mmCIF file of C-alpha atoms and ligand atoms in Angstrom:
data_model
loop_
_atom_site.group_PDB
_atom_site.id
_atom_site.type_symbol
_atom_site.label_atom_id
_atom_site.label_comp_id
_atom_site.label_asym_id
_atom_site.label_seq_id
_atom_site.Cartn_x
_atom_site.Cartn_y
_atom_site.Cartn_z
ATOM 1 C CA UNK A 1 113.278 115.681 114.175
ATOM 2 C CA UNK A 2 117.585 116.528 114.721
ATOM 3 C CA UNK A 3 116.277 117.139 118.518
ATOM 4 C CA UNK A 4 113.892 113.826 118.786
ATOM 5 C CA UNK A 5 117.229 111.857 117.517
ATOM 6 C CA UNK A 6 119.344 113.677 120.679
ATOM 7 C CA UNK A 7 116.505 112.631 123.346
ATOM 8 C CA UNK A 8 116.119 109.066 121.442
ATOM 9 C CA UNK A 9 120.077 108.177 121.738
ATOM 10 C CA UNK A 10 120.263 110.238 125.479
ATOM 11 C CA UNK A 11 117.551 107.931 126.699
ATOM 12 C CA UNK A 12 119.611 104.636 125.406
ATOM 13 C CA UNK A 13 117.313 103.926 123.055
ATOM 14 C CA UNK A 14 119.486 103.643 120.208
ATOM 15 C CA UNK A 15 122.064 101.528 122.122
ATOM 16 C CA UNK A 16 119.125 99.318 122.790
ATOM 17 C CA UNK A 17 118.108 99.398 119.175
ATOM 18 C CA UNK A 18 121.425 98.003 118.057
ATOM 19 C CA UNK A 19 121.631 95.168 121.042
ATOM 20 C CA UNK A 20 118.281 93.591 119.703
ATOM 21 C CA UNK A 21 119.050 94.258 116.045
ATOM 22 C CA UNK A 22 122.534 91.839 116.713
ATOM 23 C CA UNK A 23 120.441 89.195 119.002
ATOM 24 C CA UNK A 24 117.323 88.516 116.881
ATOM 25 C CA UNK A 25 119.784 89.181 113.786
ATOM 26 C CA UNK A 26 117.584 91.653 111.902
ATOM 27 C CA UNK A 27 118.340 94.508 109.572
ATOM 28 C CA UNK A 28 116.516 97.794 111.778
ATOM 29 C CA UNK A 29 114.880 97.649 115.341
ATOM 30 C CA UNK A 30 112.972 100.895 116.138
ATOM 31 C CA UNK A 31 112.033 100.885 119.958
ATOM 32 C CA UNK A 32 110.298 103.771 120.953
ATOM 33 C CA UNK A 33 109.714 104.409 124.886
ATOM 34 C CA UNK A 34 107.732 102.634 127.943
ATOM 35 C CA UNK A 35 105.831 99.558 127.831
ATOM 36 C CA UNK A 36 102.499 99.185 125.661
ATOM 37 C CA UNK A 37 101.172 96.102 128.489
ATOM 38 C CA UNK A 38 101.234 99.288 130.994
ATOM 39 C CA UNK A 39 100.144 102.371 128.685
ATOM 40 C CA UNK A 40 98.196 102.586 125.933
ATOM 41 C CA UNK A 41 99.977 105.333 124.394
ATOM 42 C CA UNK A 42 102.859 103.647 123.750
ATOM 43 C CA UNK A 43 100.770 102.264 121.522
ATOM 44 C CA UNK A 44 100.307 105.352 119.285
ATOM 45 C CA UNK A 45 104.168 105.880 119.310
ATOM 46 C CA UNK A 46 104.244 102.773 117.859
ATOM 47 C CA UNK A 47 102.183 103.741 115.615
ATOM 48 C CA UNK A 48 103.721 106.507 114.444
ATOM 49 C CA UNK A 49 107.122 105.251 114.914
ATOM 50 C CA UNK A 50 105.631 102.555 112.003
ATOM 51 C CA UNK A 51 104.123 104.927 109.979
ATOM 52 C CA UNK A 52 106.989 107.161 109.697
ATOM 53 C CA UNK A 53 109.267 104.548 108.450
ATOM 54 C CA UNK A 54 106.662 103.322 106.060
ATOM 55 C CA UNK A 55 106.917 106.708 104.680
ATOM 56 C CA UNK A 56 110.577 106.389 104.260
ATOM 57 C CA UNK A 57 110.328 103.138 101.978
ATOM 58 C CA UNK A 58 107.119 103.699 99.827
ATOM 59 C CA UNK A 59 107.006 105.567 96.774
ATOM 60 C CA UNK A 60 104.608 106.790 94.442
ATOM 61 C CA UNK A 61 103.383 103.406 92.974
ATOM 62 C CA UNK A 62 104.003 101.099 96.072
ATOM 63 C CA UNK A 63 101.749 98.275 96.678
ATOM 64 C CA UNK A 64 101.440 98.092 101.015
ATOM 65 C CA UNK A 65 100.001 95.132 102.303
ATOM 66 C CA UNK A 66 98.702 95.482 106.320
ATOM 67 C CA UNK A 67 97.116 92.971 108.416
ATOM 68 C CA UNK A 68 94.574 93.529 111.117
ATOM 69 C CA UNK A 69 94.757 94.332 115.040
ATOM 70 C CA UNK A 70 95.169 97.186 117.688
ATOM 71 C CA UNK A 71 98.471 97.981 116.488
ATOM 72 C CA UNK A 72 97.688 98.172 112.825
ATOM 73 C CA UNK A 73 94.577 100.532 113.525
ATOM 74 C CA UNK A 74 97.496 103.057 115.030
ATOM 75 C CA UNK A 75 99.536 102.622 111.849
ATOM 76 C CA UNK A 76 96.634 104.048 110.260
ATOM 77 C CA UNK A 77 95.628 106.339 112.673
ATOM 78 C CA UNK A 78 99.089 107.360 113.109
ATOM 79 C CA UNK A 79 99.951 108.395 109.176
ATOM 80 C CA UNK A 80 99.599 111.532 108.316
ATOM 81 C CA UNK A 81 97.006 113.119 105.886
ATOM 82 C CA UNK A 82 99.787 113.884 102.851
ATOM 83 C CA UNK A 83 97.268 112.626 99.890
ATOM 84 C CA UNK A 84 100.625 112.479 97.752
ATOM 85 C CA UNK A 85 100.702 108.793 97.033
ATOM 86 C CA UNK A 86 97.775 109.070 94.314
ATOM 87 C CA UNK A 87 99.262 105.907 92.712
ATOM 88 C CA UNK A 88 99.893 103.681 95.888
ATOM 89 C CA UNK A 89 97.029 100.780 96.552
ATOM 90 C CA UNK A 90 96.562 99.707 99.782
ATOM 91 C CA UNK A 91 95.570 96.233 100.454
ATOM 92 C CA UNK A 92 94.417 94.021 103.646
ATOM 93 C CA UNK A 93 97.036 91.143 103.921
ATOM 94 C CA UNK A 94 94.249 88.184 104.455
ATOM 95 C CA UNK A 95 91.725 89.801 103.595
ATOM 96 C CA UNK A 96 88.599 89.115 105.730
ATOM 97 C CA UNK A 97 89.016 86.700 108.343
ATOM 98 C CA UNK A 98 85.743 86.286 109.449
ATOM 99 C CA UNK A 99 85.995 87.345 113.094
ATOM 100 C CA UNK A 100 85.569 90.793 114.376
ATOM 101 C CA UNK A 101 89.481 91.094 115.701
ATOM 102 C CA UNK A 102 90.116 90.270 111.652
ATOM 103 C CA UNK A 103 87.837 92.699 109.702
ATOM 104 C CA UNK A 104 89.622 95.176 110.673
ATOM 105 C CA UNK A 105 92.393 94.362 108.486
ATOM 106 C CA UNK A 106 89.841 95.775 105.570
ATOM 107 C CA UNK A 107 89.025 99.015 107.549
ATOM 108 C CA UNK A 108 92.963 99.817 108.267
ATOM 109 C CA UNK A 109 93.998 99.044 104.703
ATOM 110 C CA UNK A 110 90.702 101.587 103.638
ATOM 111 C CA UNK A 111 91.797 104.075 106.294
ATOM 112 C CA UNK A 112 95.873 104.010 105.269
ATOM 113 C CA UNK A 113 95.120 104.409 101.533
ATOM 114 C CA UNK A 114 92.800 107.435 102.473
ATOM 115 C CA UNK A 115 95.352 108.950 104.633
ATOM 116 C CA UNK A 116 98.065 108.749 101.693
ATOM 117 C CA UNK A 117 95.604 109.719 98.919
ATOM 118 C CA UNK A 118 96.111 106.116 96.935
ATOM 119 C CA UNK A 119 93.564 103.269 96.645
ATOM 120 C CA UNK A 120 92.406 100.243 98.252
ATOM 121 C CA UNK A 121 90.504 97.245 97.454
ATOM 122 C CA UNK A 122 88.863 94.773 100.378
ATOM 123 C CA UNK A 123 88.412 91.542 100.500
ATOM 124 C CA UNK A 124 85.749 89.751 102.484
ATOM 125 C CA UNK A 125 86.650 85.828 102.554
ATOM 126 C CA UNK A 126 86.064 83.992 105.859
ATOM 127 C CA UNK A 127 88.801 82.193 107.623
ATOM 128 C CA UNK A 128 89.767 78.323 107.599
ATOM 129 C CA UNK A 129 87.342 77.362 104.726
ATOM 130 C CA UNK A 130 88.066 73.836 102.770
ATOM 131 C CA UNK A 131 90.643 73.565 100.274
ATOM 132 C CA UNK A 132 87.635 72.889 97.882
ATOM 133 C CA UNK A 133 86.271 76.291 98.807
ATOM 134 C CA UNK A 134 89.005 77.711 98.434
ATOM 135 C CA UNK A 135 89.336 77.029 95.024
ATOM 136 C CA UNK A 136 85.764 77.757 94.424
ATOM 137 C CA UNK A 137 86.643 81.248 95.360
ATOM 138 C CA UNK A 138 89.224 81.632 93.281
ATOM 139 C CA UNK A 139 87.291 80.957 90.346
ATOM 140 C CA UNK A 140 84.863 84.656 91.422
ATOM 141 C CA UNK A 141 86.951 87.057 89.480
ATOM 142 C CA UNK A 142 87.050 89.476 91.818
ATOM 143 C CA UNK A 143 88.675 87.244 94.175
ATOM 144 C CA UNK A 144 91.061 86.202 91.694
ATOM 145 C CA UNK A 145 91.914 89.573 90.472
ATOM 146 C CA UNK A 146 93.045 90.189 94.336
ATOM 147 C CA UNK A 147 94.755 87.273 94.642
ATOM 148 C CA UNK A 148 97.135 88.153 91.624
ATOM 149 C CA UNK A 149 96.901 92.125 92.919
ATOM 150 C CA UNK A 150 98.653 90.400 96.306
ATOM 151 C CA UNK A 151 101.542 89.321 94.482
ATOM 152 C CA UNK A 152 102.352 92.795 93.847
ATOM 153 C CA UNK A 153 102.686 93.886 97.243
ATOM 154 C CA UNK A 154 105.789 95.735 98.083
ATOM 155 C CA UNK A 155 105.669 96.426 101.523
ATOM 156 C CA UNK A 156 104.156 94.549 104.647
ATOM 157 C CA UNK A 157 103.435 95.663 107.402
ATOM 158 C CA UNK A 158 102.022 93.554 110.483
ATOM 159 C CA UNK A 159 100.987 92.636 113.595
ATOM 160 C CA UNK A 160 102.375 90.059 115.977
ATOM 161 C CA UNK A 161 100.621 88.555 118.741
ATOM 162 C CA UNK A 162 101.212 85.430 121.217
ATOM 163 C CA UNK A 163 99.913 82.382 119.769
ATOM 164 C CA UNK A 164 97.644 81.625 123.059
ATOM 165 C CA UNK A 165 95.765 85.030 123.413
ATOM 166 C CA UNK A 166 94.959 84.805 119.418
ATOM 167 C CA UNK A 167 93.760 81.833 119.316
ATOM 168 C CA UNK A 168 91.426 82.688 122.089
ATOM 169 C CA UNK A 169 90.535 85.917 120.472
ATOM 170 C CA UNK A 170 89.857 83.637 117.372
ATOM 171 C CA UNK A 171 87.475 81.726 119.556
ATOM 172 C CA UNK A 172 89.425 78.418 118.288
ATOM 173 C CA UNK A 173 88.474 74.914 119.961
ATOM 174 C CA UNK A 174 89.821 74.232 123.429
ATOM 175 C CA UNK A 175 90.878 70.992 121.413
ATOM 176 C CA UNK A 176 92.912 73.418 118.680
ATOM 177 C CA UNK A 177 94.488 75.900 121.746
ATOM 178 C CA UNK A 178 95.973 72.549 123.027
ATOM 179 C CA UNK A 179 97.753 71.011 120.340
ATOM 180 C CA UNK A 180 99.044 74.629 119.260
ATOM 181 C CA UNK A 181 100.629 74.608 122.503
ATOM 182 C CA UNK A 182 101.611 70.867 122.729
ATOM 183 C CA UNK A 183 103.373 71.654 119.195
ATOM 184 C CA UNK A 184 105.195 74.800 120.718
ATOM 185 C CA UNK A 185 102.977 77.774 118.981
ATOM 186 C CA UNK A 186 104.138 80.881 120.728
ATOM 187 C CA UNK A 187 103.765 83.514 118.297
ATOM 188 C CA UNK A 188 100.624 84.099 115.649
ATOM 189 C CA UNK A 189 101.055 86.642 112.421
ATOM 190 C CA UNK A 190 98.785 86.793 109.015
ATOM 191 C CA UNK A 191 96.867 83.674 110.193
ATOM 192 C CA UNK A 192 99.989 81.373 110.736
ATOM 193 C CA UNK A 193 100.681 80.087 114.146
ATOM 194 C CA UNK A 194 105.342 79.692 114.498
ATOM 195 C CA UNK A 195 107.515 77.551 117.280
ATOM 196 C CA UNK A 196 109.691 79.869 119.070
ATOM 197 C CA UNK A 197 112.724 79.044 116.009
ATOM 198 C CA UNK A 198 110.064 80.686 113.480
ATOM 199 C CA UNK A 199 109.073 77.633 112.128
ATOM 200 C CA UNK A 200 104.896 76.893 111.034
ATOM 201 C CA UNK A 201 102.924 74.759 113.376
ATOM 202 C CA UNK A 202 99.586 75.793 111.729
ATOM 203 C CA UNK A 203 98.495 77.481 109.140
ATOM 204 C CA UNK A 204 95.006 79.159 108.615
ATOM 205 C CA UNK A 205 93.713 78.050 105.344
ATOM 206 C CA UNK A 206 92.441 81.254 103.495
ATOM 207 C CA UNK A 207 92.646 83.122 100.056
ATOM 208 C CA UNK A 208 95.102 85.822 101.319
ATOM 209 C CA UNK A 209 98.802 86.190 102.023
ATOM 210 C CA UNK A 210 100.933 82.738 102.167
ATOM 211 C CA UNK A 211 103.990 82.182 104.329
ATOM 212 C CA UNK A 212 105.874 81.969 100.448
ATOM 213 C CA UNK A 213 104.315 85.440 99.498
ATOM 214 C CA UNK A 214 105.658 86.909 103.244
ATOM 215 C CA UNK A 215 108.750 85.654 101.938
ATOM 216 C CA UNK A 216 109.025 87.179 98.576
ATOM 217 C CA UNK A 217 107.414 90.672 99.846
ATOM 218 C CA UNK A 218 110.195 93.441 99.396
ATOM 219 C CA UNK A 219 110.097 94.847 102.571
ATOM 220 C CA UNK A 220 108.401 93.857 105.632
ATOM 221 C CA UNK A 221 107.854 95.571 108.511
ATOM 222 C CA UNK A 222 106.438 93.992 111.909
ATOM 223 C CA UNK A 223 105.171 95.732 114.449
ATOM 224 C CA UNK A 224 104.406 94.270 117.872
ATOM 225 C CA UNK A 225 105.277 95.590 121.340
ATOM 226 C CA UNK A 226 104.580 95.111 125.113
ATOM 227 C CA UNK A 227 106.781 93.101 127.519
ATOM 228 C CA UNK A 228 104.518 90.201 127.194
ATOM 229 C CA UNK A 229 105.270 89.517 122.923
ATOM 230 C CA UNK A 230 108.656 89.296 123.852
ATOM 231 C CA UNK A 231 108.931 85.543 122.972
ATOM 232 C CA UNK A 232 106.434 86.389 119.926
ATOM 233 C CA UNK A 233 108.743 88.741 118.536
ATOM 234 C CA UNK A 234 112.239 86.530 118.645
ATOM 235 C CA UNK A 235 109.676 84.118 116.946
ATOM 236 C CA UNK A 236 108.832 85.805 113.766
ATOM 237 C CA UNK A 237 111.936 88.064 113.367
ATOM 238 C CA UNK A 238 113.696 84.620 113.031
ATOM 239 C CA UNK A 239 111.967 83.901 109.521
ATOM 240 C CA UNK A 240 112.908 86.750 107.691
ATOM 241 C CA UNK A 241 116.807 88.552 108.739
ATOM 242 C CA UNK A 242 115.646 91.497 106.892
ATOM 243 C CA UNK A 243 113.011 92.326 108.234
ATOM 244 C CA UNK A 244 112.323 95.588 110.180
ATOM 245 C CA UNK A 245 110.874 95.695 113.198
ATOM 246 C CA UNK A 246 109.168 98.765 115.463
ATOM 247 C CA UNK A 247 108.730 97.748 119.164
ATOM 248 C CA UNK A 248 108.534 99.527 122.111
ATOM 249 C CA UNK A 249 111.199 99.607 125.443
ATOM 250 C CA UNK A 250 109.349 96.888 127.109
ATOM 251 C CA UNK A 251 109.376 94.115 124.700
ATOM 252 C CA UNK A 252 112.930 95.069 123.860
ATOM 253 C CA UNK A 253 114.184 94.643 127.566
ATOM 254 C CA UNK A 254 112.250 91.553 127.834
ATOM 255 C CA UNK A 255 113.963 90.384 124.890
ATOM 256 C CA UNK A 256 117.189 90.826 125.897
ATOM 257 C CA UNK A 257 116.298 88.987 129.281
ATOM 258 C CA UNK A 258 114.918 85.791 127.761
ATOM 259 C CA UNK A 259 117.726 85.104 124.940
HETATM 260 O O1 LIG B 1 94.472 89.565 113.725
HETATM 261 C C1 LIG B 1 95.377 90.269 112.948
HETATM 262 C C2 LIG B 1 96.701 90.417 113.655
HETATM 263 O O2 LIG B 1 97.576 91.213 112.884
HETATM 264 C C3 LIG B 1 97.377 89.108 113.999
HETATM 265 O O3 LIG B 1 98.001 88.491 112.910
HETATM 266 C C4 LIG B 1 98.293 89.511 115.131
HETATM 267 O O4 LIG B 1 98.686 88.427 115.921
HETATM 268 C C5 LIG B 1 97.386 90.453 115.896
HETATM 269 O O5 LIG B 1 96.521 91.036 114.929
HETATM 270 C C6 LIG B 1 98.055 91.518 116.694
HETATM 271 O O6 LIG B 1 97.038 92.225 117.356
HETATM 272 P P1 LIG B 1 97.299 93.456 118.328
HETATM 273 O O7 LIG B 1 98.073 94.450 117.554
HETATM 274 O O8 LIG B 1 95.930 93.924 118.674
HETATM 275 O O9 LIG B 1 98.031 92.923 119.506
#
């Protein structure tokens, strides 16, 4: 690990890590090399880069909450088979969101708890459902055990995408994509669409993790890289200044460009 540091601060890295922690103004950047538009292995270091921290910050009774996406399966993927944390639960941030691109929010958060040795539970509750059925759901017991079982969460950690490309992913009206971009949407995370200052243009109405729970969450780690989430990134690092976030050479360069 003393040798990865040398090559990390010889390759600039770390001088770039400090640049982008003073212009988005958050606590810890981790950027590890190349761009993840170009290679899909940058991918994986983010991945690992993630799941390394994540080790640094849990402990034996944590509560992680992870959302869904390509970069959150390599969190997963990426963590290494300690079966130490027999304590630590593991839970999918929105649970469900009814679209393929979502459910695999409950397959990470089954995959990370088995990879630590803790729990998880899953939740399967579709995406933009009426108030009405929302509060229908809350009445099921198992939903409402999860619900209160989210408040506990400790640590985040999640994805970040461009507001366009997951709203297309999400198969959302033409009509929707529009006024999401009329309003300014450019970045999407845990089912909330945010302006480029960070601030909600839509909201996904679900039983899962509220912008006021992201707030209160302990420690929150987002991961997102690849030249073209650059203006996703400044996005969502602007609502929390303590947040941590792993990205990867691209985005950060990008970054730098555009503020
Ligand atoms: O759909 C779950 C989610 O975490 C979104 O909130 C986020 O925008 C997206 O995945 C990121 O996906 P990917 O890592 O595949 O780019």
């Amino acid at each position: 690990d003393d040798l990865k540091d040398v090559i990390h601060s010889l390759k600039g890295l770390s001088d770039l890590e400090m640049s982008l922690e003073k212009v988005l103004g958050v606590k810890k950047v981790i950027i590890v090399q190349g761009n993840s538009d170009e290679d899909e292995l940058v991918l994986k270091d983010m991945g690992r880069a993630s799941a390394k921290y994540l080790r640094s910050v849990i402990s034996y009774n944590s509560v992680i909450g992870i959302t869904g996406g390509t970069t959150m399966a390599q969190v997963a993927e990426e963590m290494c088979q300690e079966k130490k944390y027999s304590d630590v639960l593991v839970l999918p941030a929105r649970g469900g969101l009814g679209k393929n691109v979502e459910i695999q929010a409950n397959s990470i958060a089954a995959k990370l708890a088995q990879k630590l040795g803790g729990n998880y539970r899953l939740l399967h509750v579709p995406d933009n459902i009426e108030e009405e059925t929302i509060a229908a759901l809350l009445k099921v017991p198992e939903v409402n055990e999860f619900v209160n079982t989210m408040k506990n969460i400790d640590v985040l950690v999640f994805g970040m995408g461009r507001a366009d490309e997951m709203a297309k992913k999400r198969k959302s009206s033409e009509e929707k994509i529009e006024k999401l971009i009329e309003k300014g949407a450019v970045a999407e995370a845990f089912g909330h669409y945010f302006d480029r200052n960070g601030d909600t243009v839509w909201e996904s109405m679900t039983v899962g993790l509220s912008l006021i729970d992201f707030k209160k969450v302990g420690n929150v780690i987002g991961v997102a890289g690849g030249e073209r989430k650059a203006e996703a990134i400044i996005s969502i690092c602007s609502i929390r200044e303590d947040m941590i976030l792993v990205t990867d050479e691209g985005a950060a360069k990008k970054i730098l460009d555009i503020v």
